[in-house]
CSV table of C-alpha atoms and ligand atoms in Angstrom, one decimal:
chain,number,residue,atom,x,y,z
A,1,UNK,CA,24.8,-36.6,18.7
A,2,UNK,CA,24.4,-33.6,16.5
A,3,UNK,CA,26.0,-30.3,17.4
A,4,UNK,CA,23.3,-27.7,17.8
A,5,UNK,CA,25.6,-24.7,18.0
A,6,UNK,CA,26.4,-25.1,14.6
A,7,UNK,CA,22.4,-24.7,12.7
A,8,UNK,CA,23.9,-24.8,9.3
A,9,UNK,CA,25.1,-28.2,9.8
A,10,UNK,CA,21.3,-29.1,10.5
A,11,UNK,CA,20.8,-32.7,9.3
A,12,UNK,CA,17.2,-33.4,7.7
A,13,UNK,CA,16.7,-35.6,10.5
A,14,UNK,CA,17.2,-32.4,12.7
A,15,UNK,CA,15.1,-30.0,10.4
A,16,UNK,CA,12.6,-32.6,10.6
A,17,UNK,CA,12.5,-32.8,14.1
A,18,UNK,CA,13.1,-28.9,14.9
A,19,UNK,CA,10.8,-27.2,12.6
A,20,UNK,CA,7.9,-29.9,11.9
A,21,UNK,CA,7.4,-32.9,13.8
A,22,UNK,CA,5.8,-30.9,16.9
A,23,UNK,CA,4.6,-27.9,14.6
A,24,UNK,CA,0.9,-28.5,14.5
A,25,UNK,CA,-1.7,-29.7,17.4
A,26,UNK,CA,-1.9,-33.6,17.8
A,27,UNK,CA,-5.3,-34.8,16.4
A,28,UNK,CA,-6.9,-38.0,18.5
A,29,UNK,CA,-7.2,-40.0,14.8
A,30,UNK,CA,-3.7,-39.8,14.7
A,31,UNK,CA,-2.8,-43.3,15.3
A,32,UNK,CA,1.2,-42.6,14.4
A,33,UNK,CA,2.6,-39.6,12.9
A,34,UNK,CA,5.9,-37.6,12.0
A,35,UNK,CA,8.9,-40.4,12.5
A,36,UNK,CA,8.2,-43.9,11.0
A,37,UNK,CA,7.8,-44.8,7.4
A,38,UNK,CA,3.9,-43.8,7.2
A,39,UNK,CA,1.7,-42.5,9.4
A,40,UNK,CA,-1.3,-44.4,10.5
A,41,UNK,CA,-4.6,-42.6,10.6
A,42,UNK,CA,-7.9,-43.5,11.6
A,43,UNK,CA,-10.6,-42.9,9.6
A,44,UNK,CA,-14.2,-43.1,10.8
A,45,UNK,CA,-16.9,-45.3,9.3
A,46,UNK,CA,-19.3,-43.5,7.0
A,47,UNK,CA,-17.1,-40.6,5.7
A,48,UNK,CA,-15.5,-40.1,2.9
A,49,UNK,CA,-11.4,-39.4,2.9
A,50,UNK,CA,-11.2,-35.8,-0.1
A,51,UNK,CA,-7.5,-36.2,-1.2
A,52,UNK,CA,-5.5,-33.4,-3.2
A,53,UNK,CA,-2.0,-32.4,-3.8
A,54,UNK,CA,-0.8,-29.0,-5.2
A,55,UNK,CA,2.6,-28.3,-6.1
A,56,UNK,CA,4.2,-24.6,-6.0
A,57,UNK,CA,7.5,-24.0,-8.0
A,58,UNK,CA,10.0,-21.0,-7.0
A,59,UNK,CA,10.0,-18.5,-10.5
A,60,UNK,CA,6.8,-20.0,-11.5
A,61,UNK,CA,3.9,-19.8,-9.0
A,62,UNK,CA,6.2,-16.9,-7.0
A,63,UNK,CA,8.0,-14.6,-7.1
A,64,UNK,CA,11.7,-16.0,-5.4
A,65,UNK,CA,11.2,-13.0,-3.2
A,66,UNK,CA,8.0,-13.6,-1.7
A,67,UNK,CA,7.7,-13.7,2.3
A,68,UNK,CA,8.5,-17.5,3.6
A,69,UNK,CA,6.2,-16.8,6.0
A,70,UNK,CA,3.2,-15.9,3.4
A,71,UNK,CA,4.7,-18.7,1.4
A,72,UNK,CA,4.2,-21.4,4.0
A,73,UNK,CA,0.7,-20.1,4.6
A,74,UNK,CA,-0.1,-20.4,1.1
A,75,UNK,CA,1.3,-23.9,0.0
A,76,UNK,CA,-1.4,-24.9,2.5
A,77,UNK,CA,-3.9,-22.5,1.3
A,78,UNK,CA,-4.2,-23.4,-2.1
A,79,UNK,CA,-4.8,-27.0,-1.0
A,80,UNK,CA,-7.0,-26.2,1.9
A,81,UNK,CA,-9.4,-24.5,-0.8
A,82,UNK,CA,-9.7,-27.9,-3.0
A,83,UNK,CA,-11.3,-29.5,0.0
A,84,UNK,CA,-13.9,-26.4,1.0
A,85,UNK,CA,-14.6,-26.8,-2.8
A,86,UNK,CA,-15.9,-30.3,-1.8
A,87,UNK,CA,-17.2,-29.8,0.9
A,88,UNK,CA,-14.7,-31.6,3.2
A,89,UNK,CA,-13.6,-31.0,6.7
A,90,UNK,CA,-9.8,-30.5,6.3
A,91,UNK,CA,-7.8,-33.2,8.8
A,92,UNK,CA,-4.0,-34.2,7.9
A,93,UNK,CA,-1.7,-32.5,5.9
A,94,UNK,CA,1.5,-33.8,4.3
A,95,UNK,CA,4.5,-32.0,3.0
A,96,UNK,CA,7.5,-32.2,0.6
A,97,UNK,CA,10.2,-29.5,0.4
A,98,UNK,CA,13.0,-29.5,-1.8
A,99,UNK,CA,15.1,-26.8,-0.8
A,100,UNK,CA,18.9,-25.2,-2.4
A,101,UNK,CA,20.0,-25.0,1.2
A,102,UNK,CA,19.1,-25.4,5.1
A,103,UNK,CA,18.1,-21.8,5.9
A,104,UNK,CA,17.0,-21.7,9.6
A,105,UNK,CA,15.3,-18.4,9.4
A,106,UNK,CA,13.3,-19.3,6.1
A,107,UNK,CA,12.5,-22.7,7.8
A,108,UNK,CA,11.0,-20.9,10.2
A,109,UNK,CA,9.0,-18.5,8.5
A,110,UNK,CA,7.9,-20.9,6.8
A,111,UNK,CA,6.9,-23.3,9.5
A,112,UNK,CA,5.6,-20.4,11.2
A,113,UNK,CA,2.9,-19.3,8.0
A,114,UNK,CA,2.5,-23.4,7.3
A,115,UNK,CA,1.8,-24.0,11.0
A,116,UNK,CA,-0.7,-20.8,11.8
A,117,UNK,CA,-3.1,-21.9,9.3
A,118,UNK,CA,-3.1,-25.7,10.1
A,119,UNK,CA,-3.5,-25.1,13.5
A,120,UNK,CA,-6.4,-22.4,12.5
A,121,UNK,CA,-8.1,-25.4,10.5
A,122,UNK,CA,-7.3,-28.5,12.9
A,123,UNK,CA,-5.1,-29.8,10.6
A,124,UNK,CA,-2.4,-32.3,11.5
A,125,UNK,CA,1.1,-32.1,9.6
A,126,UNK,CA,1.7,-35.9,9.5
A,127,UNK,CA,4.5,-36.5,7.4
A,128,UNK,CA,6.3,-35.5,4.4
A,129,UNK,CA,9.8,-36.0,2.3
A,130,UNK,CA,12.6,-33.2,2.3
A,131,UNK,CA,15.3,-33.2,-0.6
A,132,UNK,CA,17.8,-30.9,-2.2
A,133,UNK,CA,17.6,-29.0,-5.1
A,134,UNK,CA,15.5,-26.1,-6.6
A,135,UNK,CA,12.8,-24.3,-4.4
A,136,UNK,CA,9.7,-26.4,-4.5
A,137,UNK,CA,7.0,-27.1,-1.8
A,138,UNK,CA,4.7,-29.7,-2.7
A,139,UNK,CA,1.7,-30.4,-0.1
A,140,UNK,CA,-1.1,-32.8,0.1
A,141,UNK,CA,-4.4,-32.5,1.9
A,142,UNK,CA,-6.5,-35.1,2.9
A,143,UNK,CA,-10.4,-34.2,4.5
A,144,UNK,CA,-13.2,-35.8,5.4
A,145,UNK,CA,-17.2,-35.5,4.0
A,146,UNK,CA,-20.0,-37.7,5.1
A,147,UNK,CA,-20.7,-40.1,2.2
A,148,UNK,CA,-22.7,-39.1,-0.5
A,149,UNK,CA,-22.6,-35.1,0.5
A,150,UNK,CA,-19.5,-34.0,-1.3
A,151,UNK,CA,-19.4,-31.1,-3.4
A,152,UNK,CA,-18.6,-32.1,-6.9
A,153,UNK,CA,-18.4,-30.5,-10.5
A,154,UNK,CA,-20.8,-32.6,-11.9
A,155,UNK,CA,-24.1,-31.1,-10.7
A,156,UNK,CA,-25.0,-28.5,-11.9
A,157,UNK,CA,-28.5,-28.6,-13.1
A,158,UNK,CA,-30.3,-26.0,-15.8
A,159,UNK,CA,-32.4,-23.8,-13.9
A,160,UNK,CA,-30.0,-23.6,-11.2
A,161,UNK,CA,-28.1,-20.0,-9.8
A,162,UNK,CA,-25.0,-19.6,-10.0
A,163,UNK,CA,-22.8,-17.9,-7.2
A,164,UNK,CA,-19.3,-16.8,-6.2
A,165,UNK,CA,-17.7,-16.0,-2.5
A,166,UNK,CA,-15.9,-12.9,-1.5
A,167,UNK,CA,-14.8,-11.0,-4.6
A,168,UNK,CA,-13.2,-11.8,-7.9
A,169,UNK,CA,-9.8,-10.5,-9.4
A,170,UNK,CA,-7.9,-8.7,-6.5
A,171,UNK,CA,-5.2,-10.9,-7.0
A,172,UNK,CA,-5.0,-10.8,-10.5
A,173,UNK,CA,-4.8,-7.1,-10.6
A,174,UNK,CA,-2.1,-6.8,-8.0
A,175,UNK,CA,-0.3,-9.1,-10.2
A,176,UNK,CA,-1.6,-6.5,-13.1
A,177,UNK,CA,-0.7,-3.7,-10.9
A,178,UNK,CA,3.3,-5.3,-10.3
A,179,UNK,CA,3.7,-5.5,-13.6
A,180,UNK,CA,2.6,-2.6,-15.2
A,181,UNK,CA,4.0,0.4,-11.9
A,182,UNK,CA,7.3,0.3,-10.7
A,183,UNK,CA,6.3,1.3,-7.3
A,184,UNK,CA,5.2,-2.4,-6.9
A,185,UNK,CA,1.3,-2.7,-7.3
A,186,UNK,CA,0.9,0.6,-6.4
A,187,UNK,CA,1.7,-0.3,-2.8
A,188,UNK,CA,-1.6,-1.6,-2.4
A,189,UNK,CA,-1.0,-4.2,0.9
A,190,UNK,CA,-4.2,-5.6,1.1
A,191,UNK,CA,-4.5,-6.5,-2.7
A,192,UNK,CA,-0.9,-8.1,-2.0
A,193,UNK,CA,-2.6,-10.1,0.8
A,194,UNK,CA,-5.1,-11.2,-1.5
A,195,UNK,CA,-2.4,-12.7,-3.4
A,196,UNK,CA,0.1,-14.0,-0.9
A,197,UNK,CA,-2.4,-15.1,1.9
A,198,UNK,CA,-6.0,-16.6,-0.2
A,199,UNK,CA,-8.0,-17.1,2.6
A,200,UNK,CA,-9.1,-20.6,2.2
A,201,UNK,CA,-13.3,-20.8,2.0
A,202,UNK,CA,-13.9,-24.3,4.2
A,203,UNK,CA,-16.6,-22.6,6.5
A,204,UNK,CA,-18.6,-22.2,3.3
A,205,UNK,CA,-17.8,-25.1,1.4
A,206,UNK,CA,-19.3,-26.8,4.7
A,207,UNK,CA,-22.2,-25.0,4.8
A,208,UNK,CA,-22.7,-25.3,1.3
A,209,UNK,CA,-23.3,-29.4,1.8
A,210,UNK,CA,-26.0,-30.7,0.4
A,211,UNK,CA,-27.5,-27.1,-0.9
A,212,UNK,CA,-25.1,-26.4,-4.0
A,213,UNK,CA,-25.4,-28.8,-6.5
A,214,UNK,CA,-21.8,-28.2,-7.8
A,215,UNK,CA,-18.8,-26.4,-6.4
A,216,UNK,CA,-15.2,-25.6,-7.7
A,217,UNK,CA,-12.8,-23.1,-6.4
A,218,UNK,CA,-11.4,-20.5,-8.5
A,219,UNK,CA,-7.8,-20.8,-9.0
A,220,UNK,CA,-7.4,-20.3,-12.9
A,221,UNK,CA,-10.1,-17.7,-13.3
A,222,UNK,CA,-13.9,-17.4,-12.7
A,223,UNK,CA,-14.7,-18.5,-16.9
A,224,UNK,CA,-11.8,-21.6,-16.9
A,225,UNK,CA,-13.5,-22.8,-13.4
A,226,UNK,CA,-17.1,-22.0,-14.1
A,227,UNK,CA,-16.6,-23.9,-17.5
A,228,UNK,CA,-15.0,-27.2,-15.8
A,229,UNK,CA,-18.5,-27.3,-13.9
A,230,UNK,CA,-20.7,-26.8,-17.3
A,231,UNK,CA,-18.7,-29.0,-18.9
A,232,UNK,CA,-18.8,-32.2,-16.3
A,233,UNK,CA,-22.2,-31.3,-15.4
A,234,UNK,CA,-22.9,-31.5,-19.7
A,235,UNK,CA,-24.9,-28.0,-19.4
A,236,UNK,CA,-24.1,-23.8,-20.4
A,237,UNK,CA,-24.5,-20.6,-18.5
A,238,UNK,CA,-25.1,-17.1,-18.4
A,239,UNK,CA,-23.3,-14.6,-16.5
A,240,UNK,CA,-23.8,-10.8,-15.7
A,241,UNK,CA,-20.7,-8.8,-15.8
A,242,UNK,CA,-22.0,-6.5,-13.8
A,243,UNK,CA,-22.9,-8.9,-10.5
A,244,UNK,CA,-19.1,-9.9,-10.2
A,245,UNK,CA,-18.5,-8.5,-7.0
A,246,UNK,CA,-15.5,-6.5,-7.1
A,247,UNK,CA,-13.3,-5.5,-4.0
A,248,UNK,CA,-13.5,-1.6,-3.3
A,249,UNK,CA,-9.1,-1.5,-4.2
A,250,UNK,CA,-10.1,-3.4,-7.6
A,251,UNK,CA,-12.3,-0.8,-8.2
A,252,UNK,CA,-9.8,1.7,-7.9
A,253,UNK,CA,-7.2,0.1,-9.6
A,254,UNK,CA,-10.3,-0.1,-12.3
A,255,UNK,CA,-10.6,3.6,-12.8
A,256,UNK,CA,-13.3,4.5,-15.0
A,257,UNK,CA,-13.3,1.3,-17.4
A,258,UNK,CA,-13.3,-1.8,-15.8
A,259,UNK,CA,-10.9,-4.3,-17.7
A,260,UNK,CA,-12.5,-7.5,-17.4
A,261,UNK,CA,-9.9,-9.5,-18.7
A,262,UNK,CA,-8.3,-10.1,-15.2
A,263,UNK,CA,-11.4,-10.4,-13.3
A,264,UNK,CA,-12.7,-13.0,-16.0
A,265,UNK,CA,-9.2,-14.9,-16.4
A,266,UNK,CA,-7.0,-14.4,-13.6
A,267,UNK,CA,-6.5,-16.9,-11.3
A,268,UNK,CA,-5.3,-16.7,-7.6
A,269,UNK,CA,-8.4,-15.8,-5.5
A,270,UNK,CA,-9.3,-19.1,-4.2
A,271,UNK,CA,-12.8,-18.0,-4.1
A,272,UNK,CA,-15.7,-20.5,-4.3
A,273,UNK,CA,-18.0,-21.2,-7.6
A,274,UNK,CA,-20.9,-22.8,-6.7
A,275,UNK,CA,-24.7,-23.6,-8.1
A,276,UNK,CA,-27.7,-24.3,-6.4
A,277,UNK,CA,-31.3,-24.4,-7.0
A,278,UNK,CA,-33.8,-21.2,-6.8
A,279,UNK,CA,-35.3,-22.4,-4.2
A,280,UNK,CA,-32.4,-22.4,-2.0
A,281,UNK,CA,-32.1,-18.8,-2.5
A,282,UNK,CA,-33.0,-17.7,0.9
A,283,UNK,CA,-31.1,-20.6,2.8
A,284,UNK,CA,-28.0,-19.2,1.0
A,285,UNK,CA,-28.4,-15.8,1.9
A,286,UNK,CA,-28.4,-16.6,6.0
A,287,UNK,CA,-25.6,-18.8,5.5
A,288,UNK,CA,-23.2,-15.9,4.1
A,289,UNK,CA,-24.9,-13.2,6.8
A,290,UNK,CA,-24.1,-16.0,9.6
A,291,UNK,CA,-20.5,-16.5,7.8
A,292,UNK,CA,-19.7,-12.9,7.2
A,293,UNK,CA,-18.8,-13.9,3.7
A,294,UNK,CA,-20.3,-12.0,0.6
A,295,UNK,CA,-22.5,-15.1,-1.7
A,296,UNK,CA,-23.2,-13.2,-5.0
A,297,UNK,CA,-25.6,-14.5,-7.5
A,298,UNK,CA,-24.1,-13.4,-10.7
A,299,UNK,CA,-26.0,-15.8,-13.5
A,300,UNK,CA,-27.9,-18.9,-14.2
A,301,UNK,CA,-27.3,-22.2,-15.5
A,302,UNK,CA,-28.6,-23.0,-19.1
A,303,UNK,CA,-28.9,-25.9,-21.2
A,304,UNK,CA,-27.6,-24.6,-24.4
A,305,UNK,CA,-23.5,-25.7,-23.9
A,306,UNK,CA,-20.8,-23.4,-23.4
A,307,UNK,CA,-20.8,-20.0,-21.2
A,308,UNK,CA,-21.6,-16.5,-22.0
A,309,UNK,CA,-20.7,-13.3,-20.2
A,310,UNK,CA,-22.5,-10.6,-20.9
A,311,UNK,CA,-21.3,-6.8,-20.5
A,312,UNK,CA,-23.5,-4.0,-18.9
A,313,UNK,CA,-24.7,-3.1,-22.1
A,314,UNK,CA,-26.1,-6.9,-23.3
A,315,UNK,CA,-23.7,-7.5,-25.9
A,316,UNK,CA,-21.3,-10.3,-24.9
A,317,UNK,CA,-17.7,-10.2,-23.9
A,318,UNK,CA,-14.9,-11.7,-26.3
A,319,UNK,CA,-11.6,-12.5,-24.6
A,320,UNK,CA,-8.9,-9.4,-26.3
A,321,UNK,CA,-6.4,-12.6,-26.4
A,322,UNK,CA,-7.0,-14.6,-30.0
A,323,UNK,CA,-8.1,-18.0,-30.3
A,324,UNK,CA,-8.8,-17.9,-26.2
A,325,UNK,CA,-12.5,-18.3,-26.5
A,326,UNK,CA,-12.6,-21.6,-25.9
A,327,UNK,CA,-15.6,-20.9,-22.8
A,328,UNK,CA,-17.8,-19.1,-25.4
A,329,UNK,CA,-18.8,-20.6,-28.7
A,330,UNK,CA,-19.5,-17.9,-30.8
A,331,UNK,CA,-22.3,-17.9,-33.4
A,332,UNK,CA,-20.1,-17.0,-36.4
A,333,UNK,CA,-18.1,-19.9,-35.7
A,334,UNK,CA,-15.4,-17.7,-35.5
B,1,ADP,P1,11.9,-42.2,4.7
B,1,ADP,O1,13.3,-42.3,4.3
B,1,ADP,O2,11.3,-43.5,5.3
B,1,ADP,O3,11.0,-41.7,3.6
B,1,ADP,P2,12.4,-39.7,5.9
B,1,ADP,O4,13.7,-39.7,6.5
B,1,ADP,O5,12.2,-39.1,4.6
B,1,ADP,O6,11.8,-41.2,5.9
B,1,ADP,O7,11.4,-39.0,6.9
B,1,ADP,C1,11.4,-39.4,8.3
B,1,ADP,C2,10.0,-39.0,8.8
B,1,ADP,O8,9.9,-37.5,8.8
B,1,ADP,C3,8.8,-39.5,8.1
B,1,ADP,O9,7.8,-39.8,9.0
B,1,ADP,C4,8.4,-38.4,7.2
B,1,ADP,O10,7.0,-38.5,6.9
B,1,ADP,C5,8.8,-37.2,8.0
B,1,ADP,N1,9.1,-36.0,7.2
B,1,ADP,C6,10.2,-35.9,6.3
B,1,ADP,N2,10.2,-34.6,5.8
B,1,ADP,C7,9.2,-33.9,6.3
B,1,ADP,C8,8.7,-32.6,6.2
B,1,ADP,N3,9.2,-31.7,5.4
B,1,ADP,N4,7.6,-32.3,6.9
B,1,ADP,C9,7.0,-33.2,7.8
B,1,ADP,N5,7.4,-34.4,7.9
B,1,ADP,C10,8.5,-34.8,7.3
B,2,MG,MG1,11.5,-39.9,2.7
């Protein structure tokens, strides 16, 4: 019906069919995918479906030029971290591209990154919308967590520790780095991947069931995340500057004084945030040996409101930007 040798004629019917309806494994709760008006899924009695949707917009979450491939991988990424931040087991995924044109060897890429990672996770493309106009890629997620063990933001208890995964600012100083050298972050390839390809932190975030007491991953920066848990859970916090675990490249790009700015405030890491009681201490440290993933304890929740980091030297840091100290409520009142 369609003529194949001509690709740039692709309908969305064809694009549908060529570069997603068979791009990720078949799951058994699948009841009807790709190709009617909704798919059917099946879920099981005594979970809990985790939905969330992220959208990324060409020119203002990347850069136009960015990979298709790393692109694909990290539309799904960024949602794939929401659930590990709950705790869910990721299941079905749903897309929606609006693209300027039909560009088979974008598609591709794309489909490729998109695919590798759902496929790495179990997760089942099931449907989606595509449209013309500007470069945008919009995807859901939807999980699943045994009632009553999600991980929320609304936990966090005073007494308890707080902890980060991996390390903190790599992709905020490649993004730094871009800006600032000419040769293009200083050619540093596996700050880029930090950036391009978050690696998203569901082994953890399953682990971390029923242990943390609150859990949020850090997209917007380590003090904007940190505070959305004090502030749901109605308590403060202290931090130590010098526990953020910091990736050996950031310390380079660091030199001798460390800029805290975008380890504090940049987003982009997809790491986790998480608190959990002292006594789980020990239970937390097998759990990152067994993952292979780094669980830093770098301060303790308070009940006095609001968040305070403080430098190596005690006193406390102050954001250089004016009137962004909305995390820290200064004792001047200033
Ligand atoms: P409708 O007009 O009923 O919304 P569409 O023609 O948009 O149907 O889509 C046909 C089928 O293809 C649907 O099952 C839809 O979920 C799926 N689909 C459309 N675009 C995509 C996409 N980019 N990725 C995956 N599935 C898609
Ligand atoms: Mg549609």
């Amino acid at each position: 019906m369609h003529n194949m040798s001509q690709p740039s004629k692709l309908t969305e019917f064809d694009l549908i069919g060529r570069f997603f309806a068979h791009l990720t494994d078949s799951r058994e709760d699948v009841l009807l995918g790709i190709g009617d008006d909704a798919a059917l899924l099946d879920v099981p009695p005594g979970k809990r479906l985790a939905v969330s949707v992220d959208t990324l917009v060409a020119g203002v979450h990347f850069f136009p030029s960015v990979s298709p491939e790393s692109l694909g991988h990290k539309s799904l990424a960024v949602n794939l971290s929401d659930l590990a931040a709950m705790g869910a087991e990721p299941a079905w995924a749903t897309l929606a591209l609006t693209l300027p044109e039909v560009d088979e060897r974008w598609l591709k890429a794309f489909a490729t990154g998109f695919g590798t990672l759902a496929t790495q996770y179990g997760v089942q493309l099931i449907g989606g919308d595509t449209t013309r106009g500007p470069l945008s890629i919009t995807v859901q997620v939807q999980g699943l967590v045994p009632a009553g063990l999600a991980l929320r933001r609304d936990g966090a208890r005073t007494g308890d520790q707080i902890y980060v995964t991996g390390c903190l600012g790599d992709a905020a100083l490649f993004l730094k780095a871009l800006k600032t050298d000419s040769a293009g972050g200083g050619g540093n390839e596996s700050l880029r991947q930090r950036l391009e390809r978050p690696q998203p932190r569901i082994e953890a975030g399953l682990a971390l069931r029923g242990l943390a007491t609150s859990a949020i991953d850090i997209s917007d920066g380590l003090l904007a995340d940190l505070g959305h848990i004090l502030d749901a859970s109605g308590v403060g916090a202290t931090i130590e500057l010098a526990e953020i675990p910091l990736s050996d490249q950031a310390r380079a790009l660091q030199a001798a004084t460390v800029d805290w700015a975008p380890i504090l405030t940049g987003g982009d890491d997809y790491e986790l945030c998480f608190t959990a009681p002292q006594s789980k201490r020990a239970e937390i440290e097998r759990i990152s040996g067994t993952l292979g993933l780094h669980m830093t304890r770098i301060g303790v929740v308070e009940r006095e409101a609001g968040l305070r980091a403080q430098l190596p030297d005690g006193s406390l840091w102050r954001s250089p930007k004016a009137g962004f100290n909305h995390f820290a409520p200064s004792p001047e009142g200033a």
